[in-house]
Coordinates of C-alpha atoms in Angstrom, one line a residue:
Chain A
M544 CA 241.0 136.5 49.8
S545 CA 243.2 134.0 50.8
R546 CA 242.4 130.6 52.2
S547 CA 244.2 131.1 55.2
T548 CA 242.4 134.9 55.8
L549 CA 239.7 132.7 55.4
T550 CA 240.7 130.4 58.9
R551 CA 241.2 133.1 60.8
M552 CA 238.1 135.3 60.2
R553 CA 236.0 132.3 60.8
G554 CA 234.1 133.6 64.0
V555 CA 235.0 137.5 63.7
P556 CA 231.4 138.5 62.1
R557 CA 230.1 136.5 65.3
A558 CA 231.6 137.9 67.7
L559 CA 231.3 141.7 65.8
T560 CA 227.8 141.0 66.3
L561 CA 227.0 140.2 69.8
T562 CA 229.5 143.7 70.8
V563 CA 227.5 145.7 68.8
V564 CA 224.1 143.1 70.8
A565 CA 226.2 143.5 74.2
G566 CA 226.6 147.4 73.7
A567 CA 223.1 147.9 73.0
L568 CA 221.4 146.4 75.7
L569 CA 224.2 148.0 77.7
A570 CA 222.9 151.4 76.8
V571 CA 219.4 151.2 78.2
L572 CA 221.4 150.7 81.7
P573 CA 221.0 154.8 82.2
W574 CA 217.0 154.9 82.5
L575 CA 217.0 151.7 84.4
L576 CA 219.3 152.1 87.3
S577 CA 220.7 154.8 90.4
D578 CA 223.3 157.0 90.0
F579 CA 225.3 155.1 92.5
M580 CA 224.3 151.2 90.6
L581 CA 224.9 153.9 87.2
S582 CA 228.2 155.1 87.7
L583 CA 229.1 150.8 89.3
A584 CA 228.5 150.4 85.7
L585 CA 231.1 152.6 84.5
S586 CA 233.9 151.5 86.2
C587 CA 233.0 148.0 85.2
L588 CA 233.3 149.3 81.9
M589 CA 235.9 151.2 82.1
F590 CA 238.6 148.7 83.5
A591 CA 236.9 146.0 80.8
A592 CA 237.8 148.8 78.1
L593 CA 241.8 148.9 79.7
A594 CA 241.8 145.1 80.1
V595 CA 240.5 144.4 76.9
S596 CA 242.9 147.0 75.4
W597 CA 246.1 146.2 78.2
S598 CA 245.7 142.8 76.6
M599 CA 245.2 143.6 72.6
F600 CA 249.0 144.1 72.9
C601 CA 250.1 142.8 76.4
G602 CA 248.5 139.7 75.7
P603 CA 250.2 137.6 72.8
T604 CA 253.9 139.1 73.3
H605 CA 253.8 138.9 77.0
Y606 CA 255.4 142.2 77.4
L607 CA 254.3 143.9 81.0
S608 CA 253.8 147.4 80.6
L609 CA 252.7 149.7 83.3
A610 CA 252.2 153.0 81.5
T611 CA 247.9 152.6 80.9
S612 CA 248.5 155.5 83.4
A613 CA 250.0 157.5 81.6
F614 CA 247.8 157.4 78.6
F615 CA 245.0 157.8 80.9
G616 CA 246.2 161.1 82.7
L617 CA 246.7 162.3 79.4
G618 CA 243.7 161.7 77.7
A619 CA 242.1 163.8 80.5
Y620 CA 244.5 166.4 80.7
V621 CA 243.1 166.7 76.9
T622 CA 239.8 166.9 78.1
A623 CA 241.6 169.7 81.0
W624 CA 243.1 171.5 78.7
G625 CA 240.6 171.1 75.6
L626 CA 236.6 171.0 76.8
E627 CA 236.4 174.7 77.4
S628 CA 237.3 174.9 73.6
M629 CA 236.1 171.9 71.4
P630 CA 233.1 169.5 72.3
Y631 CA 233.3 166.7 74.7
G632 CA 233.0 163.6 72.4
L633 CA 235.8 165.5 70.7
T634 CA 238.2 165.6 73.6
V635 CA 237.4 162.2 73.8
L636 CA 238.9 161.5 70.4
A637 CA 241.1 163.7 70.7
G638 CA 242.7 161.9 74.2
G639 CA 242.9 158.8 72.5
L640 CA 244.8 160.4 69.3
V641 CA 247.3 161.5 71.9
G642 CA 247.2 158.3 73.8
A643 CA 247.9 156.5 71.0
A644 CA 250.6 158.9 69.8
F645 CA 252.5 159.3 72.4
A646 CA 253.1 155.3 73.1
A647 CA 254.6 155.1 69.9
L648 CA 257.2 157.6 70.1
I649 CA 257.9 155.5 73.7
G650 CA 257.3 152.6 72.0
V651 CA 259.9 153.4 69.3
A652 CA 262.6 153.6 72.3
V653 CA 261.8 151.3 74.8
L654 CA 260.3 148.5 73.0
H655 CA 263.6 146.6 72.5
L656 CA 263.4 146.4 76.4
R657 CA 262.2 142.5 77.8
G658 CA 260.3 141.8 80.6
A659 CA 261.2 144.0 84.4
Y660 CA 263.2 146.5 82.0
F661 CA 259.5 147.2 80.1
A662 CA 258.0 147.4 83.2
V663 CA 260.0 149.1 85.1
I664 CA 260.9 151.8 82.5
T665 CA 256.9 151.9 81.7
F666 CA 256.4 152.2 84.8
G667 CA 258.7 155.6 84.8
L668 CA 257.3 156.6 82.0
T669 CA 254.2 157.3 84.0
E670 CA 256.1 159.2 86.3
L671 CA 257.8 161.0 84.0
V672 CA 254.9 162.5 82.5
L673 CA 253.6 163.0 85.8
H674 CA 256.1 165.5 86.6
S675 CA 256.5 166.9 83.0
I676 CA 252.9 168.2 83.3
T677 CA 253.4 169.5 86.9
Y678 CA 255.8 171.8 85.6
V679 CA 254.1 172.9 83.5
E680 CA 251.5 173.7 84.9
K681 CA 252.5 175.3 87.2
T682 CA 255.9 177.3 85.4
M683 CA 253.2 178.1 82.6
F684 CA 250.2 178.5 83.6
E685 CA 250.8 178.8 87.2
T686 CA 247.8 176.2 88.3
A687 CA 248.8 173.0 90.7
G688 CA 244.9 171.6 89.1
R689 CA 242.0 172.3 87.2
I690 CA 238.4 172.6 87.7
I691 CA 236.6 171.0 84.9
S692 CA 233.0 173.3 84.3
D693 CA 230.0 172.6 82.7
A694 CA 230.3 168.8 82.8
P695 CA 228.3 166.7 80.7
E696 CA 225.4 164.9 82.3
N697 CA 226.2 161.2 83.5
A698 CA 224.2 159.4 81.2
V699 CA 226.2 161.1 78.4
I700 CA 229.8 160.1 79.7
Y701 CA 228.8 156.1 80.4
W702 CA 227.5 156.2 76.8
T703 CA 230.5 157.5 75.5
V704 CA 232.5 155.1 78.1
L705 CA 230.4 152.0 76.7
G706 CA 231.3 153.5 73.4
I707 CA 234.8 153.5 74.0
T708 CA 234.5 149.5 75.1
V709 CA 232.2 148.3 72.3
L710 CA 235.5 149.9 69.9
A711 CA 237.6 148.2 71.9
V712 CA 236.3 145.0 72.4
A713 CA 235.8 145.4 68.8
T714 CA 239.1 146.0 67.7
A715 CA 240.5 143.4 69.6
I716 CA 238.2 140.6 68.4
L717 CA 239.6 142.3 64.7
V718 CA 243.6 142.2 65.5
R719 CA 243.0 139.0 66.8
A720 CA 242.3 137.7 63.1
S721 CA 244.6 139.6 61.9
R722 CA 247.6 139.1 59.9
L723 CA 248.9 141.8 62.9
G724 CA 247.2 139.8 65.8
F725 CA 249.9 137.0 64.2
A726 CA 252.9 138.5 63.7
L727 CA 251.6 139.5 67.9
A728 CA 251.6 136.5 68.2
G729 CA 255.0 134.8 66.7
I730 CA 256.8 137.9 68.9
G731 CA 255.5 136.5 71.9
G732 CA 256.5 132.9 71.1
D733 CA 259.9 133.7 70.0
E734 CA 260.4 137.0 68.4
E735 CA 263.6 136.7 67.0
R736 CA 262.3 133.6 64.7
A737 CA 259.3 135.3 63.9
Q738 CA 261.8 138.0 62.6
T739 CA 263.8 135.8 60.5
L740 CA 260.3 134.2 59.3
G741 CA 259.8 137.9 57.5
V742 CA 258.1 140.1 60.8
N743 CA 259.1 143.2 60.8
A744 CA 258.7 143.3 64.7
R745 CA 259.8 146.8 65.0
R746 CA 256.9 147.8 62.9
A747 CA 254.4 145.2 64.4
K748 CA 255.3 145.7 68.1
V749 CA 255.2 149.9 68.1
L750 CA 251.3 150.3 65.5
A751 CA 250.0 146.9 68.3
F752 CA 251.3 149.0 71.0
S753 CA 249.8 152.6 70.1
L754 CA 246.8 151.2 69.0
S755 CA 245.9 149.4 71.9
A756 CA 247.4 153.3 73.8
F757 CA 244.2 154.6 72.3
F758 CA 242.1 152.8 74.2
P759 CA 243.3 154.4 77.7
G760 CA 243.6 157.6 76.2
A761 CA 240.2 158.3 75.1
L762 CA 239.1 156.5 78.6
G763 CA 241.4 159.5 80.6
A764 CA 239.5 162.1 78.1
A765 CA 235.8 160.5 78.8
M766 CA 236.3 160.5 82.7
A767 CA 237.8 163.1 83.4
V768 CA 234.6 165.2 83.8
R769 CA 233.7 162.6 86.6
W770 CA 235.7 164.6 88.6
T771 CA 235.2 168.3 88.7
Y772 CA 239.1 168.6 89.7
I773 CA 242.3 167.7 88.0
E774 CA 245.1 167.1 89.2
P775 CA 248.7 164.9 87.7
M776 CA 248.3 163.4 91.6
S777 CA 245.3 161.6 90.1
V778 CA 244.8 161.1 87.0
F779 CA 248.3 159.9 86.7
N780 CA 247.0 157.4 89.6
P781 CA 249.4 154.3 88.9
F782 CA 247.1 152.1 91.0
I783 CA 244.7 152.3 87.5
G784 CA 247.5 151.5 85.6
F785 CA 248.1 148.7 88.2
Q786 CA 244.6 147.4 88.7
T787 CA 244.5 146.9 84.6
V788 CA 247.4 144.7 84.9
L789 CA 246.0 142.8 88.0
I790 CA 242.4 142.1 85.9
A791 CA 243.9 142.0 83.2
M792 CA 246.1 138.3 84.3
V793 CA 243.2 137.3 86.4
G794 CA 240.8 137.0 83.9
G795 CA 243.6 135.6 81.1
A796 CA 246.0 138.0 78.9
Q797 CA 245.3 135.6 76.4
T798 CA 241.6 135.1 76.2
L799 CA 239.2 137.8 75.1
L800 CA 236.7 137.0 77.1
G801 CA 238.6 136.1 79.8
P802 CA 239.3 140.3 80.8
I803 CA 236.1 141.7 79.8
V804 CA 234.7 139.0 82.9
S805 CA 237.4 139.7 85.6
S806 CA 237.2 143.6 84.8
V807 CA 232.6 143.2 85.6
F808 CA 234.1 141.2 88.7
F809 CA 236.9 142.9 90.3
S810 CA 235.2 146.5 89.9
L811 CA 231.8 144.6 92.2
L812 CA 234.9 142.9 94.6
T813 CA 236.4 146.0 95.1
E814 CA 233.2 148.2 95.8
F815 CA 231.9 145.7 98.1
L816 CA 235.2 145.2 99.6
R817 CA 235.4 148.9 100.1
L818 CA 232.0 149.6 101.5
R819 CA 232.7 146.8 104.0
F820 CA 235.7 146.5 104.8
P821 CA 236.9 150.5 104.1
Y822 CA 240.6 149.4 105.3
A823 CA 241.7 146.2 105.2
F824 CA 240.1 145.9 101.3
L825 CA 243.6 147.0 99.7
L826 CA 245.2 144.4 101.7
V827 CA 242.2 141.6 100.8
L828 CA 243.1 142.3 97.0
G829 CA 246.2 142.4 97.4
I830 CA 245.9 139.1 99.2
L831 CA 243.6 137.7 96.4
L832 CA 246.0 138.4 94.1
V833 CA 248.9 136.4 95.0
V834 CA 246.5 133.0 95.1
L835 CA 245.7 133.6 91.8
V836 CA 249.1 134.4 90.6
L837 CA 250.0 131.4 92.4
Y838 CA 248.3 129.0 92.2
L839 CA 246.3 130.3 88.3
P840 CA 249.2 130.8 86.5
G841 CA 246.9 131.4 83.2
G842 CA 244.3 133.4 85.0
L843 CA 240.6 132.1 85.5
A844 CA 239.9 132.0 81.8
S845 CA 242.5 128.7 81.9
L846 CA 239.2 127.6 83.5
F847 CA 237.3 127.0 81.2
V848 CA 239.5 126.6 77.8
R849 CA 240.1 123.0 77.4
R850 CA 243.4 121.8 78.0
A851 CA 243.3 119.3 74.9
R852 CA 243.7 120.6 71.5
P853 CA 241.4 119.5 68.9
H854 CA 243.9 116.6 67.2
A855 CA 243.2 115.6 63.6
Chain B
M820 CA 280.1 132.6 36.7
P821 CA 276.6 133.8 36.9
E822 CA 276.4 136.8 40.0
A823 CA 276.4 134.3 43.0
L824 CA 272.8 134.7 44.9
L825 CA 273.8 135.1 49.0
S826 CA 277.8 136.5 48.7
A827 CA 279.3 137.0 52.0
R828 CA 282.6 139.0 52.4
G829 CA 285.1 138.9 54.3
V830 CA 283.3 138.6 56.8
S831 CA 284.5 138.6 60.6
V832 CA 282.8 138.0 63.7
R833 CA 284.5 139.3 67.3
F834 CA 282.8 138.8 70.4
G835 CA 285.8 141.0 72.7
G836 CA 288.6 139.2 72.6
L837 CA 287.5 136.1 71.0
T838 CA 287.5 135.6 67.1
A839 CA 284.5 133.2 66.0
V840 CA 284.3 134.4 62.6
N841 CA 287.3 134.8 61.0
G842 CA 287.5 137.1 57.3
V843 CA 285.3 134.3 55.6
N844 CA 284.3 134.5 51.5
L845 CA 281.2 131.8 50.2
D846 CA 279.7 133.0 47.9
V847 CA 276.6 130.2 46.6
H848 CA 275.1 129.9 44.1
T849 CA 271.2 129.4 42.6
G850 CA 271.3 125.3 42.6
E851 CA 274.0 124.8 44.4
L852 CA 274.6 122.1 47.9
V853 CA 277.1 123.0 50.3
G854 CA 277.6 122.1 53.4
I855 CA 279.5 123.3 55.6
I856 CA 281.6 121.2 57.8
G857 CA 284.2 121.9 61.1
P858 CA 284.9 120.9 64.5
N859 CA 283.2 122.6 67.4
G860 CA 283.7 126.4 68.3
A861 CA 284.6 126.3 64.5
G862 CA 282.2 129.0 64.8
K863 CA 279.8 127.9 61.6
T864 CA 276.6 128.5 63.4
T865 CA 278.1 132.0 64.3
F866 CA 278.4 132.1 60.5
F867 CA 274.6 131.3 60.1
H868 CA 273.6 134.0 62.3
T869 CA 275.5 136.5 59.8
L870 CA 273.9 135.2 56.9
S871 CA 270.7 135.7 58.3
G872 CA 270.9 139.4 59.5
V873 CA 270.5 137.4 62.8
L874 CA 273.9 139.2 64.0
R875 CA 275.5 141.6 62.1
P876 CA 278.9 140.7 61.1
T877 CA 282.3 143.3 62.9
E878 CA 283.3 143.6 59.5
G879 CA 282.3 142.5 56.3
R880 CA 279.6 142.7 53.6
L881 CA 276.9 140.0 53.5
I882 CA 275.1 140.5 49.7
V883 CA 272.0 138.7 48.9
A884 CA 270.8 138.7 45.1
G885 CA 273.1 141.9 44.5
D886 CA 271.5 144.1 47.1
D887 CA 273.7 144.9 50.2
L888 CA 272.1 143.7 53.3
T889 CA 274.8 144.6 55.2
G890 CA 273.5 145.1 59.4
R891 CA 270.1 145.3 58.0
A892 CA 267.0 143.3 59.9
P893 CA 266.6 139.7 59.4
H894 CA 263.1 140.2 58.2
V895 CA 264.5 142.3 55.6
Y896 CA 267.4 138.9 55.1
A897 CA 263.9 137.1 55.0
A898 CA 262.0 139.2 52.0
H899 CA 265.4 138.9 50.2
G900 CA 264.5 135.2 50.6
V901 CA 267.1 134.0 53.0
A902 CA 265.1 131.2 55.2
R903 CA 267.0 129.5 57.9
T904 CA 266.6 126.7 60.6
F905 CA 268.0 126.7 64.4
Q906 CA 270.1 124.0 65.6
T907 CA 267.5 123.7 68.5
P908 CA 264.1 123.7 67.0
R909 CA 262.8 127.1 67.5
V910 CA 259.1 126.6 66.2
F911 CA 256.3 128.7 67.8
R912 CA 255.5 125.8 70.6
D913 CA 252.4 127.3 71.2
M914 CA 251.0 127.3 67.7
T915 CA 250.2 124.9 65.6
A916 CA 252.2 122.8 63.7
A917 CA 250.4 123.5 60.8
D918 CA 250.0 127.4 62.4
N919 CA 253.6 127.4 62.7
V920 CA 254.4 127.2 58.8
R921 CA 251.3 129.5 57.8
F922 CA 253.0 132.1 60.1
A923 CA 255.8 131.4 57.0
L924 CA 253.6 131.8 54.0
E925 CA 252.0 134.6 55.7
F926 CA 254.6 136.6 56.9
A927 CA 258.6 136.1 54.5
G928 CA 256.2 133.8 52.1
R929 CA 253.8 136.6 51.4
L930 CA 257.4 139.0 51.2
R931 CA 258.0 136.7 47.9
K932 CA 256.1 135.8 44.6
H933 CA 258.1 133.9 43.0
G934 CA 258.0 131.1 39.8
H935 CA 258.6 128.4 42.4
D936 CA 255.0 126.9 43.6
A937 CA 256.4 123.3 44.6
F938 CA 255.8 124.3 48.7
D939 CA 253.4 127.2 48.7
D940 CA 250.7 125.5 50.9
V941 CA 250.7 124.0 54.5
A942 CA 249.0 120.8 53.8
T943 CA 251.8 120.1 50.7
I944 CA 254.9 121.4 53.1
L945 CA 253.9 119.1 55.8
G946 CA 252.5 116.3 53.9
F947 CA 256.1 116.8 52.2
L948 CA 257.5 116.4 55.6
G949 CA 255.3 113.4 56.8
L950 CA 254.0 115.6 59.0
A951 CA 249.9 115.8 58.0
E952 CA 248.9 113.7 61.1
V953 CA 249.8 116.4 63.9
A954 CA 249.2 119.3 61.5
M955 CA 246.5 119.9 64.6
L956 CA 249.0 119.5 67.0
P957 CA 250.9 122.0 69.1
A958 CA 254.4 122.2 67.9
G959 CA 255.3 121.9 71.3
A960 CA 254.3 118.5 71.8
L961 CA 255.4 117.3 68.9
T962 CA 258.9 114.4 69.4
P963 CA 262.4 116.5 68.8
A964 CA 262.8 115.3 65.7
R965 CA 259.6 116.1 64.2
Q966 CA 259.9 119.6 65.5
R967 CA 263.4 119.2 63.3
L968 CA 261.4 118.6 60.3
L969 CA 259.1 121.2 61.3
E970 CA 261.9 123.8 60.9
I971 CA 262.4 122.5 57.9
G972 CA 258.7 123.3 57.0
V973 CA 258.5 126.7 58.4
A974 CA 261.9 127.3 56.5
L975 CA 260.0 126.3 53.2
G976 CA 256.8 128.2 54.5
A977 CA 259.0 131.2 53.9
R978 CA 259.6 130.5 50.1
P979 CA 263.5 130.4 49.8
R980 CA 265.8 131.4 47.3
V981 CA 268.4 129.9 49.7
L982 CA 268.0 127.7 53.0
L983 CA 270.2 127.9 55.5
L984 CA 269.9 124.6 57.5
D985 CA 271.8 123.9 60.4
E986 CA 272.7 120.6 62.1
V987 CA 268.6 119.8 61.0
A988 CA 270.1 115.7 61.2
A989 CA 271.6 116.3 64.9
G990 CA 270.2 113.2 67.1
L991 CA 268.4 111.8 64.4
T992 CA 268.9 107.8 63.8
H993 CA 271.3 106.5 61.1
T994 CA 267.9 105.9 59.2
E995 CA 266.3 109.1 60.1
I996 CA 269.4 111.3 58.8
D997 CA 269.2 109.7 55.5
A998 CA 265.8 110.1 54.9
T999 CA 266.8 113.7 55.7
A1000 CA 269.2 113.6 53.1
Q1001 CA 267.3 112.3 50.6
L1002 CA 264.6 114.9 51.6
I1003 CA 266.9 117.6 51.3
R1004 CA 267.8 116.6 48.4
R1005 CA 264.5 116.5 46.6
V1006 CA 263.5 120.6 48.2
R1007 CA 266.8 121.9 46.1
D1008 CA 265.5 119.3 43.8
E1009 CA 262.2 120.6 43.5
L1010 CA 262.6 124.4 43.7
G1011 CA 266.5 125.1 42.3
V1012 CA 266.9 127.2 46.1
A1013 CA 270.1 127.4 46.8
V1014 CA 270.7 124.9 49.7
I1015 CA 273.5 125.9 52.6
W1016 CA 273.7 122.6 55.2
I1017 CA 275.3 122.5 58.2
E1018 CA 276.4 119.4 60.1
H1019 CA 278.1 117.6 62.7
A1020 CA 276.6 114.1 60.6
V1021 CA 279.6 114.7 58.1
R1022 CA 279.8 111.2 56.2
V1023 CA 276.1 111.6 55.1
L1024 CA 276.7 114.9 54.3
M1025 CA 280.3 114.8 52.4
N1026 CA 277.8 112.0 50.3
T1027 CA 275.0 114.4 50.2
V1028 CA 276.5 117.6 49.0
E1029 CA 278.4 118.7 46.1
R1030 CA 280.5 121.2 47.5
V1031 CA 282.0 121.7 50.8
A1032 CA 283.1 123.9 53.1
V1033 CA 285.7 123.7 55.6
L1034 CA 285.5 125.5 59.2
H1035 CA 288.3 126.4 61.7
Q1036 CA 288.8 128.2 64.4
G1037 CA 286.7 131.1 62.3
A1038 CA 288.7 130.9 59.2
K1039 CA 287.3 129.1 55.8
I1040 CA 289.9 126.5 55.3
A1041 CA 289.5 124.3 52.4
D1042 CA 286.3 124.8 49.7
G1043 CA 285.3 122.1 47.1
D1044 CA 284.7 119.5 45.9
P1045 CA 283.6 116.5 49.2
R1046 CA 286.8 114.3 48.2
A1047 CA 289.3 116.4 47.1
V1048 CA 288.0 118.5 50.6
A1049 CA 288.8 115.4 52.2
K1050 CA 292.1 114.5 51.1
E1051 CA 293.6 117.8 51.8
A1052 CA 296.1 117.7 54.9
A1053 CA 295.1 120.5 56.0
V1054 CA 291.5 119.1 56.6
I1055 CA 292.3 116.3 57.9
E1056 CA 294.8 117.6 59.7
A1057 CA 292.2 120.5 61.4
Y1058 CA 289.1 118.4 61.8
L1059 CA 289.2 114.4 60.4
G1060 CA 292.4 114.1 62.0
E1061 CA 290.5 115.2 65.5
E1062 CA 287.8 112.8 65.1
G1063 CA 290.7 109.9 64.5
D1064 CA 289.4 108.1 61.6
S1065 CA 290.0 109.7 58.2
A1066 CA 288.8 106.9 55.6
R1067 CA 285.3 106.5 57.4
V1068 CA 284.6 110.0 57.1
A1069 CA 285.5 109.6 53.2
A1070 CA 283.7 106.9 52.8

C-alpha cells in the first residue's frame, strides 16, 4: 500500500464502523415506533440514501443529474414485473442492477455534456423512460398499472431500505477515499487537466454514475411494495429527483454528512408542513430552497466546515 | 539518429477557414531541450495542444515512443509519458498543493513506472520547486508565480518522458525567469527527459535551450542551433524584426 493510499484511507475504518453501528441502532426502530412514525423514518432513510448516492457522483464532479427518478422508477418496475416470480430481496438487487445498467448506458451517451445541458437531458431521459414503459405496458400487456399483491411487512421493507442506506453510505465513504473518488475530484476541478494527468475521465465518470444509480434503483424496487398500485406516472415522479437534488444541495453535496442530516431535516419538515399547511407546503419548500441557494450555496454543511485550511 | 521520442509529422490545425498550425514537422529525442518561439498567434499553444492530445490535429500524425497516438484521448498521451503545463495555470484550486502533485503521481505517474526516480514523491517535487512550506495550502490560494511552479510540479508528478512547458516564465520577474530557466535545465539533466519549452521571454529561452524551432503564421520557418536560427533572415523578419532589436534577443 503506497503512502498516498494510507493518507487517503485515514479515518475510513472509523467512518465505516460508525455507519454500521448507526445502522444497527436504527434496526430496532420497528419494535419501538408506531406505524406512522416508522413510515416517517422510512422516508428519512430513503431520502438519505438517495441524496448520499446522488452526491457520490454529482458532489465531486459538479454534475447536476435529474435522472434519479428514472433509476427509482425502473427499480419499482422491476419489482412490479418480478415480484410474482422472485423473492422480494432478489427484486431489490435486480432493481439496483437495472438502475446501474441504465445509468451506464445513458452515461456513455450523455456524460460529455455539462451543466444545464446535462440536467435537461437527464430530465428528458426520465420522461422518455416513463413514456416507454407506459407504451410497453399498454401495447404488450394491455394495462395502465399493476397491482402488487402479497407485499412484505412494513418492518421487512424498513430493514431492506435501512440495509440499502447503510450500503450507500459505506460505498460513499469508500469511493471518497479511493482512486475513483480522487479522479472524480480532479474531473470536477478541471476535467481536461485531469485527463492530461492520466485520468480516463470517460471511464471514471461512467463507472461512478453507474455505481451511484444502483442505490436509487434498489430503493425504487424496495419501496414499490409500499404502493399497492403501481403506474408509471407515480413511480417516475420527477418530484423524487428534484427532492433528492434539493436535499443534497442544501446539505452540501461535497460532504458526506450534509446530505444525511438534510434528508432527515427535509423529510420531517415536509411531513410537518404537509400536515399543517396541506395546500401551501410546496410553496414554503420552494421559498426555503431559494433562500438557501442564495445565501448558503455551499449547503448547510458549509456552516460547520472550517473555512481556514490547516497550514503547513 | 535513434528513433524520436515524440514526432509530429505534418501537423495542421484548422479552425474553420483559419489555419492555426500549418504542416509542422518536429522530432524530439530523449534528453533534448528544445525551445519553440514565435510571435503572438503563431500557433505555438495550439501546436502544444496537439502534442498533448488536448486537440486533435486536422491533418498529420503524432507518434510518441513509436506508437501512433493521433486522435487518442489526452490520458493516453499521459500514459505514454507526455506531461504538460498550461499557459494559464490549471491547478486544482480546491486541492492542496500536495494533493495536486499527488494527483499526477496517482494517475499518469502510476501508469509509468520507469527508471528515473529522482522525482517520485510529493515532498521531493515540492521541495525541489521551493514549495514545501505551502504544501498544505489550497492551490487556488497560491500566488500566480507559485501556481506556475506548481504546474511544473504537477507535470513532474506525471513522471514524464517528454515535458511540455507552455510559457512557464510569463509574468515573472527577471530573477525569477532566470531561476526558472535553471530549474528547467536541472529537470532535464536529472531526469534525462526531453523538454519542449514555449516562451515569450526569448532572451532567456535562447540562452537555455540547445535547439529552437520558430513558428510563424502556423508554419515552422526555422529549426536548429539558437545562434544560427537568430541569424536567419526569415526569422529576423518574421519575429525578431517585429520586436525591433535583434541584437538584444541574440545576446
